[in-house]
PDB file of C-alpha atoms in Angstrom:
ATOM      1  CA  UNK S   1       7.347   8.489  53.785  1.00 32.00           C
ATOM      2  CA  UNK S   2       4.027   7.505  54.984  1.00 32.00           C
ATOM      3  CA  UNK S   3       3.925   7.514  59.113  1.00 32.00           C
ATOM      4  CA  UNK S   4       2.910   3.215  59.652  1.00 38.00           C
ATOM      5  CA  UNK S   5       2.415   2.957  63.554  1.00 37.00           C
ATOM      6  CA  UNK S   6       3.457  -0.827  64.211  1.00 44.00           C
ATOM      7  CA  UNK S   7       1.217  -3.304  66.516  1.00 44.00           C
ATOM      8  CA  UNK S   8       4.769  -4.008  68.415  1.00 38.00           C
ATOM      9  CA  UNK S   9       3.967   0.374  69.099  1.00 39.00           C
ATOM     10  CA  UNK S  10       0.599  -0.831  70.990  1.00 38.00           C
ATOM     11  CA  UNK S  11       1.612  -3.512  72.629  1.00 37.00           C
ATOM     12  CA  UNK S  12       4.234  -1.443  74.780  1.00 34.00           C
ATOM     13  CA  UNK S  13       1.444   0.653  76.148  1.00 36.00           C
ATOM     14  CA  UNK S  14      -1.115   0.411  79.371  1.00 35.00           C
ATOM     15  CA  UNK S  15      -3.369  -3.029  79.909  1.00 35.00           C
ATOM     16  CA  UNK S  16      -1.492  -4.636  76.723  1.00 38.00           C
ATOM     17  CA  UNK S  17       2.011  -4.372  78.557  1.00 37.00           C
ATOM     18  CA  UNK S  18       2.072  -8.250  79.418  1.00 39.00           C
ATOM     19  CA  UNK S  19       1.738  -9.328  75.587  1.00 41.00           C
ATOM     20  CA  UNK S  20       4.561 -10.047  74.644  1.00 38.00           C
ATOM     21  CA  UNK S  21       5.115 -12.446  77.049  1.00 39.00           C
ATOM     22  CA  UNK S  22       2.485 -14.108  75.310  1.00 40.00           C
ATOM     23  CA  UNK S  23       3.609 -13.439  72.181  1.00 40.00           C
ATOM     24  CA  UNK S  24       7.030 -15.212  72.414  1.00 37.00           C
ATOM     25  CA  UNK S  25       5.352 -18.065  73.341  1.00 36.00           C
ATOM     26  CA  UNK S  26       6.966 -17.727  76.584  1.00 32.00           C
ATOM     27  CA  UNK S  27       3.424 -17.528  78.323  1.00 39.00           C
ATOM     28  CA  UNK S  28       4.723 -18.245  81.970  1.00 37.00           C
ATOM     29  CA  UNK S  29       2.276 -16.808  84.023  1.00 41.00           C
ATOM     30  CA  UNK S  30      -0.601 -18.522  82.146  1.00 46.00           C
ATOM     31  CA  UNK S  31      -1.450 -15.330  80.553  1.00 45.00           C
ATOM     32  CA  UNK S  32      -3.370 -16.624  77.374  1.00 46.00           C
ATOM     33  CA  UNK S  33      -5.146 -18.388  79.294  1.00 49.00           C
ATOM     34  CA  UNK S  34      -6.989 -15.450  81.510  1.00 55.00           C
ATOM     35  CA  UNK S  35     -10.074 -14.262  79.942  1.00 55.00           C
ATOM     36  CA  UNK S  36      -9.365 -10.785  81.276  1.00 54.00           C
ATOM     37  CA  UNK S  37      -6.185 -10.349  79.613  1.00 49.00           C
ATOM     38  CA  UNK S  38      -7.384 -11.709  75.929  1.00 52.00           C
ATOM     39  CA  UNK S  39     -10.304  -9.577  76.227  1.00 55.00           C
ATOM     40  CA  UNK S  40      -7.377  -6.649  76.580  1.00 52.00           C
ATOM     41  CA  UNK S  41      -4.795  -7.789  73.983  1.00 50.00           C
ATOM     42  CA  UNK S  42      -8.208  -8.236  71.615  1.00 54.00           C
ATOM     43  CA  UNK S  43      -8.942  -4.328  72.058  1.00 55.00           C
ATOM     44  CA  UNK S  44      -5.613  -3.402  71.322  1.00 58.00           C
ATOM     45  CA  UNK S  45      -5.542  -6.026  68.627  1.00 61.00           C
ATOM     46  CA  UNK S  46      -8.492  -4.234  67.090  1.00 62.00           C
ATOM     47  CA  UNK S  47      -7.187  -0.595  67.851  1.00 60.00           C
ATOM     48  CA  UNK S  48      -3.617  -1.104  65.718  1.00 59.00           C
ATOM     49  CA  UNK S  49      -5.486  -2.676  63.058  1.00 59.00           C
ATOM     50  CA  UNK S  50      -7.797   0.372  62.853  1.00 61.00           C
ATOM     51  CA  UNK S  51      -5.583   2.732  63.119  1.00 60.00           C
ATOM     52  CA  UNK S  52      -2.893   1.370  61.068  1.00 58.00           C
ATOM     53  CA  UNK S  53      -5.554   0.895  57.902  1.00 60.00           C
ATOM     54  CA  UNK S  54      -6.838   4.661  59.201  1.00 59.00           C
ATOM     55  CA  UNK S  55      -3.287   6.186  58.783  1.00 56.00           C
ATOM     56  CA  UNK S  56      -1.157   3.998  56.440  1.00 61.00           C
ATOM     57  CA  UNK S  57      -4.059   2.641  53.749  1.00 65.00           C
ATOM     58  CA  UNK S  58      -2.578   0.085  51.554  1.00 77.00           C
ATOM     59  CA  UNK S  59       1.017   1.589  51.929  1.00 91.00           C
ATOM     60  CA  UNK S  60       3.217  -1.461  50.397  1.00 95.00           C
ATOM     61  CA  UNK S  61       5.795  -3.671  53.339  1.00 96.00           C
ATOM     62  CA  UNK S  62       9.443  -2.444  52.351  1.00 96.00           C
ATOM     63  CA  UNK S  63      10.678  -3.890  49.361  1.00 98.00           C
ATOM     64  CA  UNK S  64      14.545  -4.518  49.542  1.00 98.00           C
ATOM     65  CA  UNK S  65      17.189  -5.181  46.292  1.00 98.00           C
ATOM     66  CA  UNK S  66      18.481  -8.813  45.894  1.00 98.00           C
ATOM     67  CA  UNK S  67      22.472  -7.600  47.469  1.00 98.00           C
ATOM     68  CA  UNK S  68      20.108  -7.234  50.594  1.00 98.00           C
ATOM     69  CA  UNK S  69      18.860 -11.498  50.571  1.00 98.00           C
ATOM     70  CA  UNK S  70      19.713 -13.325  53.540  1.00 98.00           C
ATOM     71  CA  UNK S  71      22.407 -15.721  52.493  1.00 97.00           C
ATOM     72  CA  UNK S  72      20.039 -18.569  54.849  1.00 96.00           C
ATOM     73  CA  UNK S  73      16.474 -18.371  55.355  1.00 97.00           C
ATOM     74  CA  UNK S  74      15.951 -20.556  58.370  1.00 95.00           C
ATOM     75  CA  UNK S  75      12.427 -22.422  58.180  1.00 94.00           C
ATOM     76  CA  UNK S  76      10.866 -23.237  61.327  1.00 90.00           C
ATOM     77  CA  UNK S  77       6.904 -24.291  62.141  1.00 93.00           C
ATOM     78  CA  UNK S  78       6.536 -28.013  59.871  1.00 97.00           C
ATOM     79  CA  UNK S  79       8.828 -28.578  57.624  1.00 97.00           C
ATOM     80  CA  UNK S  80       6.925 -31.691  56.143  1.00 98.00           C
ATOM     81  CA  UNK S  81       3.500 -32.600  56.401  1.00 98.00           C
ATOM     82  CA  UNK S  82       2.615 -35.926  58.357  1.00 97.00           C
ATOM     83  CA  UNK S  83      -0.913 -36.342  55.547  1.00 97.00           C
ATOM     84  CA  UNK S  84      -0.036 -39.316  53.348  1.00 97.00           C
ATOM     85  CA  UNK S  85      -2.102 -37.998  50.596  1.00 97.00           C
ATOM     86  CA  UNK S  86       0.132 -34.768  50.866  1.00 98.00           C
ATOM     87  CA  UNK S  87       3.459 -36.640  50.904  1.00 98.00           C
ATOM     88  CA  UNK S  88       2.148 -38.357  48.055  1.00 98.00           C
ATOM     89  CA  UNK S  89       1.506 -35.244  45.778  1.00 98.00           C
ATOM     90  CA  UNK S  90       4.843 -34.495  46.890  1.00 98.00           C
ATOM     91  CA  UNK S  91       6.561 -37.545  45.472  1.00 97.00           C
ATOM     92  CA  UNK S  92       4.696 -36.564  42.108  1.00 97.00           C
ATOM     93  CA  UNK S  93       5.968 -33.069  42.563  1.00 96.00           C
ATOM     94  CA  UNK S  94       2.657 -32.264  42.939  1.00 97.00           C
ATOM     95  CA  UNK S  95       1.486 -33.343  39.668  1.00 95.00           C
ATOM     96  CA  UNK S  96      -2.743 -33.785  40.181  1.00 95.00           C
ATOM     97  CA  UNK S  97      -2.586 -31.249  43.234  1.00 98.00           C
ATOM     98  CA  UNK S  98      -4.977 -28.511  43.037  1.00 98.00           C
ATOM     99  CA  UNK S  99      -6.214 -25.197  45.210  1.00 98.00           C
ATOM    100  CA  UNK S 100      -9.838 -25.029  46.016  1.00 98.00           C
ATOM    101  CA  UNK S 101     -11.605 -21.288  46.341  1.00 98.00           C
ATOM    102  CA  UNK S 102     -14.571 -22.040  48.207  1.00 98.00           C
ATOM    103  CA  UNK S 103     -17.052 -20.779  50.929  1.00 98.00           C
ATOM    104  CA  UNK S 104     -19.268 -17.492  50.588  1.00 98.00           C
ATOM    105  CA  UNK S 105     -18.082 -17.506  46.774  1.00 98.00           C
ATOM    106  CA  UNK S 106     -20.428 -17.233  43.296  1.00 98.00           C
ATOM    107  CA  UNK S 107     -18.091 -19.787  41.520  1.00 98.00           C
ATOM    108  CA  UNK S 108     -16.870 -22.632  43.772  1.00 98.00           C
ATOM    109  CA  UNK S 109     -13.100 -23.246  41.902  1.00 98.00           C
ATOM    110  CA  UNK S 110     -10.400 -26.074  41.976  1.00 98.00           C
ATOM    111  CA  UNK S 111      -7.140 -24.204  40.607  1.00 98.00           C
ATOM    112  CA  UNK S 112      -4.236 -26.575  39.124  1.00 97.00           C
ATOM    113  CA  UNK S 113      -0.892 -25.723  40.032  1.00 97.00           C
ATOM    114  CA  UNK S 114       0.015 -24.965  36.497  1.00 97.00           C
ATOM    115  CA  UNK S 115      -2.727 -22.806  36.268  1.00 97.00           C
ATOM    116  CA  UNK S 116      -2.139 -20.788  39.167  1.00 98.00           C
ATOM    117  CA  UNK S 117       1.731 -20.415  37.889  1.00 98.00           C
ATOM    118  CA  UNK S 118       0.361 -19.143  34.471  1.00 98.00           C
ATOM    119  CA  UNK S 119      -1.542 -16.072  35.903  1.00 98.00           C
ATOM    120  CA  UNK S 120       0.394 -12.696  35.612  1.00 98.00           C
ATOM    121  CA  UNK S 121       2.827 -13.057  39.296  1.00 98.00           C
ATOM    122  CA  UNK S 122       4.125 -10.438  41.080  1.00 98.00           C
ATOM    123  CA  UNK S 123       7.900 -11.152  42.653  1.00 98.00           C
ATOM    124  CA  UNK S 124       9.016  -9.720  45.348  1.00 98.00           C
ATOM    125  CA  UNK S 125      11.744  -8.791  48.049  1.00 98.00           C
ATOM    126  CA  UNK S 126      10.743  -8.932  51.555  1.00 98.00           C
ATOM    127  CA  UNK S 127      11.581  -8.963  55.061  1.00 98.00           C
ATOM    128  CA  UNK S 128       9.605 -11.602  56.906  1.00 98.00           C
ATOM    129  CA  UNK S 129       9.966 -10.906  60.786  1.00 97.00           C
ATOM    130  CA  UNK S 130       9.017 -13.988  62.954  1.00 95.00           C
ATOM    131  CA  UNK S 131       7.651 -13.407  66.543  1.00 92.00           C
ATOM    132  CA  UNK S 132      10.357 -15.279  68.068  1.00 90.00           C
ATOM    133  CA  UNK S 133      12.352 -12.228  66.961  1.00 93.00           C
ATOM    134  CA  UNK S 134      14.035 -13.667  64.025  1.00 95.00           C
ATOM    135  CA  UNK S 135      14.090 -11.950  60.383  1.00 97.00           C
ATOM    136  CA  UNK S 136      15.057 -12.713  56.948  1.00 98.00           C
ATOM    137  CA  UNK S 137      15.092 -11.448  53.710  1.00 98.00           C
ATOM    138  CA  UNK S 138      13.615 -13.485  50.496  1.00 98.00           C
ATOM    139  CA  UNK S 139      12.612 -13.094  47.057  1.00 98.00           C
ATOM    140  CA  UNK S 140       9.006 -14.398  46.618  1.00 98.00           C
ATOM    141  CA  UNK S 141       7.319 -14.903  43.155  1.00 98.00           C
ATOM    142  CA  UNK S 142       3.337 -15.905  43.370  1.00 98.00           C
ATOM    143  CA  UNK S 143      -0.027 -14.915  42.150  1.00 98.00           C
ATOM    144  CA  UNK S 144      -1.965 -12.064  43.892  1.00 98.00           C
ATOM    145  CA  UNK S 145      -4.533 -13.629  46.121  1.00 98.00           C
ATOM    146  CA  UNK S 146      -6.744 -11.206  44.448  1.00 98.00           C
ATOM    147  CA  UNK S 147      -6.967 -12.317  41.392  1.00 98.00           C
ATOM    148  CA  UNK S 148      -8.249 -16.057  42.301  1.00 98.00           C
ATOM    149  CA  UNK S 149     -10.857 -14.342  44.766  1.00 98.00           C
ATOM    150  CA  UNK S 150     -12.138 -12.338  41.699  1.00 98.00           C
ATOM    151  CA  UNK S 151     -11.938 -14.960  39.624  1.00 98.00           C
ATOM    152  CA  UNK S 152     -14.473 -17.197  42.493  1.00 98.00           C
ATOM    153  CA  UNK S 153     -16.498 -14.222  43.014  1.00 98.00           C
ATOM    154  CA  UNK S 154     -16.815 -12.615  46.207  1.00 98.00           C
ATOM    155  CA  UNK S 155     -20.443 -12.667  47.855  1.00 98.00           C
ATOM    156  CA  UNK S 156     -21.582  -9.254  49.743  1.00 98.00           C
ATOM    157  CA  UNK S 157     -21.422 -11.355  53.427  1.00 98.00           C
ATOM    158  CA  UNK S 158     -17.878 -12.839  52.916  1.00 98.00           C
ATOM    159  CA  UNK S 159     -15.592 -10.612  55.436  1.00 98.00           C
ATOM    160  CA  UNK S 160     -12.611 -12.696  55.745  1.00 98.00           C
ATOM    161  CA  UNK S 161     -10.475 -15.113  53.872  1.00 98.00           C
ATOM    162  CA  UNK S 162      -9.423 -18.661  55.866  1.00 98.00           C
ATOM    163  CA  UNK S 163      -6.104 -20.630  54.273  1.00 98.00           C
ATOM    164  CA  UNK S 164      -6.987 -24.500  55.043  1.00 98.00           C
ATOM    165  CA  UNK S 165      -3.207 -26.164  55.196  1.00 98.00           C
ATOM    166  CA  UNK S 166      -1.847 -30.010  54.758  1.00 98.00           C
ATOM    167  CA  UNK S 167       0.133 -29.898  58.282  1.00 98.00           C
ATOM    168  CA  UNK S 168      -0.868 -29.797  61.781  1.00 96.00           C
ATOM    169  CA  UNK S 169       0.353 -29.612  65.088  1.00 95.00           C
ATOM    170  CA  UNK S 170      -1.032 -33.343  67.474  1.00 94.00           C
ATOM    171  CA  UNK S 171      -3.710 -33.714  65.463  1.00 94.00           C
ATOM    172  CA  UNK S 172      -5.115 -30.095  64.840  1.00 95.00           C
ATOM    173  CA  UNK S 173      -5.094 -29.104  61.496  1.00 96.00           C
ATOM    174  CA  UNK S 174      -3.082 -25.809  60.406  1.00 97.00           C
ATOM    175  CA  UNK S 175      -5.208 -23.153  58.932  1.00 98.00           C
ATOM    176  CA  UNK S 176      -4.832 -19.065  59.294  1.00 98.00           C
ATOM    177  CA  UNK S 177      -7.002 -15.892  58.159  1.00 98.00           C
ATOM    178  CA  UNK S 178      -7.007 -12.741  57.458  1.00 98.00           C
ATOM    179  CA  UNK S 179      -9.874 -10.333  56.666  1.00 97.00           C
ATOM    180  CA  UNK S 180     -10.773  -8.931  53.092  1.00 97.00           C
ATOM    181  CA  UNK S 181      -8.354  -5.724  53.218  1.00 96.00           C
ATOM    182  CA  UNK S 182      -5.104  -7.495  53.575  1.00 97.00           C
ATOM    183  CA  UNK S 183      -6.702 -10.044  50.673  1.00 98.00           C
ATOM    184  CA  UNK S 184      -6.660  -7.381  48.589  1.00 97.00           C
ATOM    185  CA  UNK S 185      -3.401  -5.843  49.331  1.00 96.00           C
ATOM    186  CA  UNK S 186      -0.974  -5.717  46.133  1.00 96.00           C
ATOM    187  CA  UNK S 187       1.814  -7.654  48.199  1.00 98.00           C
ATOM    188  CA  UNK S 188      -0.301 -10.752  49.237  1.00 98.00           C
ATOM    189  CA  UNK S 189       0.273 -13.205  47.120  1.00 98.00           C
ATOM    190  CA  UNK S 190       0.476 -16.866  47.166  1.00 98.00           C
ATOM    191  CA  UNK S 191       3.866 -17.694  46.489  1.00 98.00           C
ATOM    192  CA  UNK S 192       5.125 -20.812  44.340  1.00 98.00           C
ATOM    193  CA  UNK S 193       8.518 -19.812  43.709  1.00 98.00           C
ATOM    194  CA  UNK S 194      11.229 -18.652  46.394  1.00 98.00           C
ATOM    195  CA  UNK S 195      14.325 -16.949  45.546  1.00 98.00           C
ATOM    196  CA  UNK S 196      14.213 -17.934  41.794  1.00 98.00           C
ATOM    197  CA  UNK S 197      13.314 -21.055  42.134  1.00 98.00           C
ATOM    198  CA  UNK S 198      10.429 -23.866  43.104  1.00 98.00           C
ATOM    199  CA  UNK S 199       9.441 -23.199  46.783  1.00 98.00           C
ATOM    200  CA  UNK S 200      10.774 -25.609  48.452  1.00 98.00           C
ATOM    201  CA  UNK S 201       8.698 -28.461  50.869  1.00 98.00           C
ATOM    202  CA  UNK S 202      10.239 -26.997  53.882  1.00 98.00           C
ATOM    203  CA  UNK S 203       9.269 -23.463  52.827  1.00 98.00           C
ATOM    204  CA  UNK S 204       5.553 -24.370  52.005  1.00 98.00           C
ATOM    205  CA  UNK S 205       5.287 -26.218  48.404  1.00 98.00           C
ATOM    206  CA  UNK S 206       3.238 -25.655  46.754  1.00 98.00           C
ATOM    207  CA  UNK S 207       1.968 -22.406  47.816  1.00 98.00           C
ATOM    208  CA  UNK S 208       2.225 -20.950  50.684  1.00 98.00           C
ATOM    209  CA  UNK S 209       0.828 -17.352  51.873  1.00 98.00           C
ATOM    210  CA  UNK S 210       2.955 -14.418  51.835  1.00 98.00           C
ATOM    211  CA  UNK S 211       0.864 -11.345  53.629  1.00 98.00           C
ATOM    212  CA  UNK S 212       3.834  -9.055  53.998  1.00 97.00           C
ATOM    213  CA  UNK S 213       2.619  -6.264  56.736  1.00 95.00           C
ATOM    214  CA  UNK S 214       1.755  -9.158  59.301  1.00 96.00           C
ATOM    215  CA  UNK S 215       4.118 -11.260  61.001  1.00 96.00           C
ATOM    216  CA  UNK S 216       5.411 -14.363  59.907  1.00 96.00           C
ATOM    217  CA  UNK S 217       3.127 -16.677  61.831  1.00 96.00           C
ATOM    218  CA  UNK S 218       0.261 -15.689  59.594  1.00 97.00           C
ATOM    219  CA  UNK S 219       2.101 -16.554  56.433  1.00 98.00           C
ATOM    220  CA  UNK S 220       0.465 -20.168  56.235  1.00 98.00           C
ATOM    221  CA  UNK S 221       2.289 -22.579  54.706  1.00 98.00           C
ATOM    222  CA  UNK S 222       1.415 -25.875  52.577  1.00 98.00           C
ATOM    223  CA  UNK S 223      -2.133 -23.885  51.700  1.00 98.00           C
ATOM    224  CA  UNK S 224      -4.676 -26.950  49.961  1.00 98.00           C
ATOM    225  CA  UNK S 225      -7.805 -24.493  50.612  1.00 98.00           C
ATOM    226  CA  UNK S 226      -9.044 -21.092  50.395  1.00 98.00           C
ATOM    227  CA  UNK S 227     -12.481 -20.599  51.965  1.00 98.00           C
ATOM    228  CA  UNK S 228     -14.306 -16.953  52.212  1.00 98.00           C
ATOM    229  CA  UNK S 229     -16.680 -16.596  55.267  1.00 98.00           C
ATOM    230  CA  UNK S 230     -18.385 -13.953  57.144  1.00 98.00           C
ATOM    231  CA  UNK S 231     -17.225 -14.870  60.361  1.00 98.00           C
ATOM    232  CA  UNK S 232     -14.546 -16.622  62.187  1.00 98.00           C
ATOM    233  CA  UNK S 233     -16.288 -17.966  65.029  1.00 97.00           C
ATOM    234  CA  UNK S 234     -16.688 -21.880  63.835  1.00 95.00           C
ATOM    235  CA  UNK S 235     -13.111 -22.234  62.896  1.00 96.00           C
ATOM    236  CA  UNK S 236     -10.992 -24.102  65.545  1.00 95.00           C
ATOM    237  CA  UNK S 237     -11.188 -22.404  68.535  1.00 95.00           C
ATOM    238  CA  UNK S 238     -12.890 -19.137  67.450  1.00 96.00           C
ATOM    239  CA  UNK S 239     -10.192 -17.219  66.797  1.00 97.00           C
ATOM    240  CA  UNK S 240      -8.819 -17.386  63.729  1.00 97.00           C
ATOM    241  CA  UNK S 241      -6.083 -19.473  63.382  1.00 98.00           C
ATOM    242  CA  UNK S 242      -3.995 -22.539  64.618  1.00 97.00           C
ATOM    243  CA  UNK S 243      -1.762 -20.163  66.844  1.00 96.00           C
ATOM    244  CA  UNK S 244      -4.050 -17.912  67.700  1.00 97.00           C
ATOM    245  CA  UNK S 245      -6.369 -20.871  69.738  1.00 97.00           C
ATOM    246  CA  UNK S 246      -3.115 -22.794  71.282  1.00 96.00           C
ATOM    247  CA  UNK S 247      -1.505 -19.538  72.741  1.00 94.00           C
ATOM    248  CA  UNK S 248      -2.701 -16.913  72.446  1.00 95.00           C
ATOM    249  CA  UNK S 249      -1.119 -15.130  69.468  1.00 95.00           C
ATOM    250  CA  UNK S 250      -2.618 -11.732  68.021  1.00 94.00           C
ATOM    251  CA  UNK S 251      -5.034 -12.665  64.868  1.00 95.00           C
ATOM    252  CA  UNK S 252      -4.221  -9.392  63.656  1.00 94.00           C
ATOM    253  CA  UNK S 253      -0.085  -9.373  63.406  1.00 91.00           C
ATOM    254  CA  UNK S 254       0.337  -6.263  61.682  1.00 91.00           C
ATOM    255  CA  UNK S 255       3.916  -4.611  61.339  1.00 83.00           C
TER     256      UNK S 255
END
């Protein structure tokens, strides 16, 4: 059994002691909002991320056997986009809906649905562990995010991968990232199918991101876009995703 130290295994030590408190969202104090205590919960951030690559590679998320599903996966975030032109490639069960692969790529792409869901998928049975201390169990079929980043064409300066999403929160759009090494991880995949069948709206139709050694706030949902940059730093508020600017989370989530 390869030895995986967890970012919850961090986060109980030293300066980084007052995260989760942040992390639940339960930010009483005003915590996310002091620079001194990001800049602290950033260096651990980075330290688990390091070490856990350092010491556990590209070990694979426990897989589990279907007698193991969760009779109910609960949903939670948005469970329908407010974007007419979203609710109308619903209605058409997303007939004419495509997935760009843009950004620091060779070959700018526009993937139909179809064609994403004729690509060799990998399906698999996960544990997704939400930071408000939920978990479930779910069988996830999708195409490795891999294979449409090869297809685009990396360039050398692209470091991370941004997922541009049809919801938002008041007005600010949804998006999420993660950086090139849990792109290429065997179990991310973009998932169209959930538990033997379509994914539903509520779930993320009709792809949503399944990146299953981070926790579930970085699985985006309703994902229109995928954009390769080299930094971070012009999206939303800097810091890499829609949670991430309004409170605080940890970009890196790993588990």
């Amino acid at each position: 059994m390869v030895f995986s130290p967890t970012r919850r295994g961090f986060l109980t030590a030293g300066l980084v002691s007052a995260a989760p408190l942040v992390l639940s969202g339960c930010d009483v104090f005003g915590l996310a909002q002091s620079q001194g205590v990001n800049d602290a919960l950033g260096s651990a951030e980075d330290l688990a991320r390091h070490v856990q690559r350092l010491l556990g590679g590209d070990a694979l998320a426990p897989e589990f056997e279907e007698a193991e599903m969760s009779p109910v996966f609960r949903t939670n975030g948005n469970t329908m986009p407010a974007d007419p032109a979203y609710q109308a490639l619903a209605q058409r069960n997303f007939t004419g809906w495509s997935l760009a692969v843009d950004g620091l790529v060779e070959r700018p792409v526009q993937f139909l649905l179809a064609e994403i869901m004729a690509m060799p998928a990998r399906t698999q049975i996960t544990r997704h562990d939400c930071v408000e201390g939920w978990s479930a169990i779910g069988k996830w079929t999708g195409v490795p995010l891999a294979r449409l980043l090869d297809q685009a064409g990396l360039k050398p300066n692209a470091r991370y991968v941004v997922f541009h999403c049809a919801d938002d929160f008041g007005g600010s759009k949804y998006y999420e990232s993660i950086d090139l090494g849990a792109a290429y991880h065997p179990q991310t995949i973009l998932a169209y199918g959930m538990n033997d069948a379509p994914l539903p709206i509520a779930h993320g139709a009709p792809l949503r991101l399944r990146v299953e050694r981070q926790l579930g706030y970085k699985h985006a949902k309703f994902v229109m876009r995928v954009e390769a940059v080299a930094s971070l730093d012009a999206l939303g508020g800097g810091r890499g995703g829609y949670w991430e600017d309004a409170i605080g989370y940890d970009w890196y989530a790993g588990i």
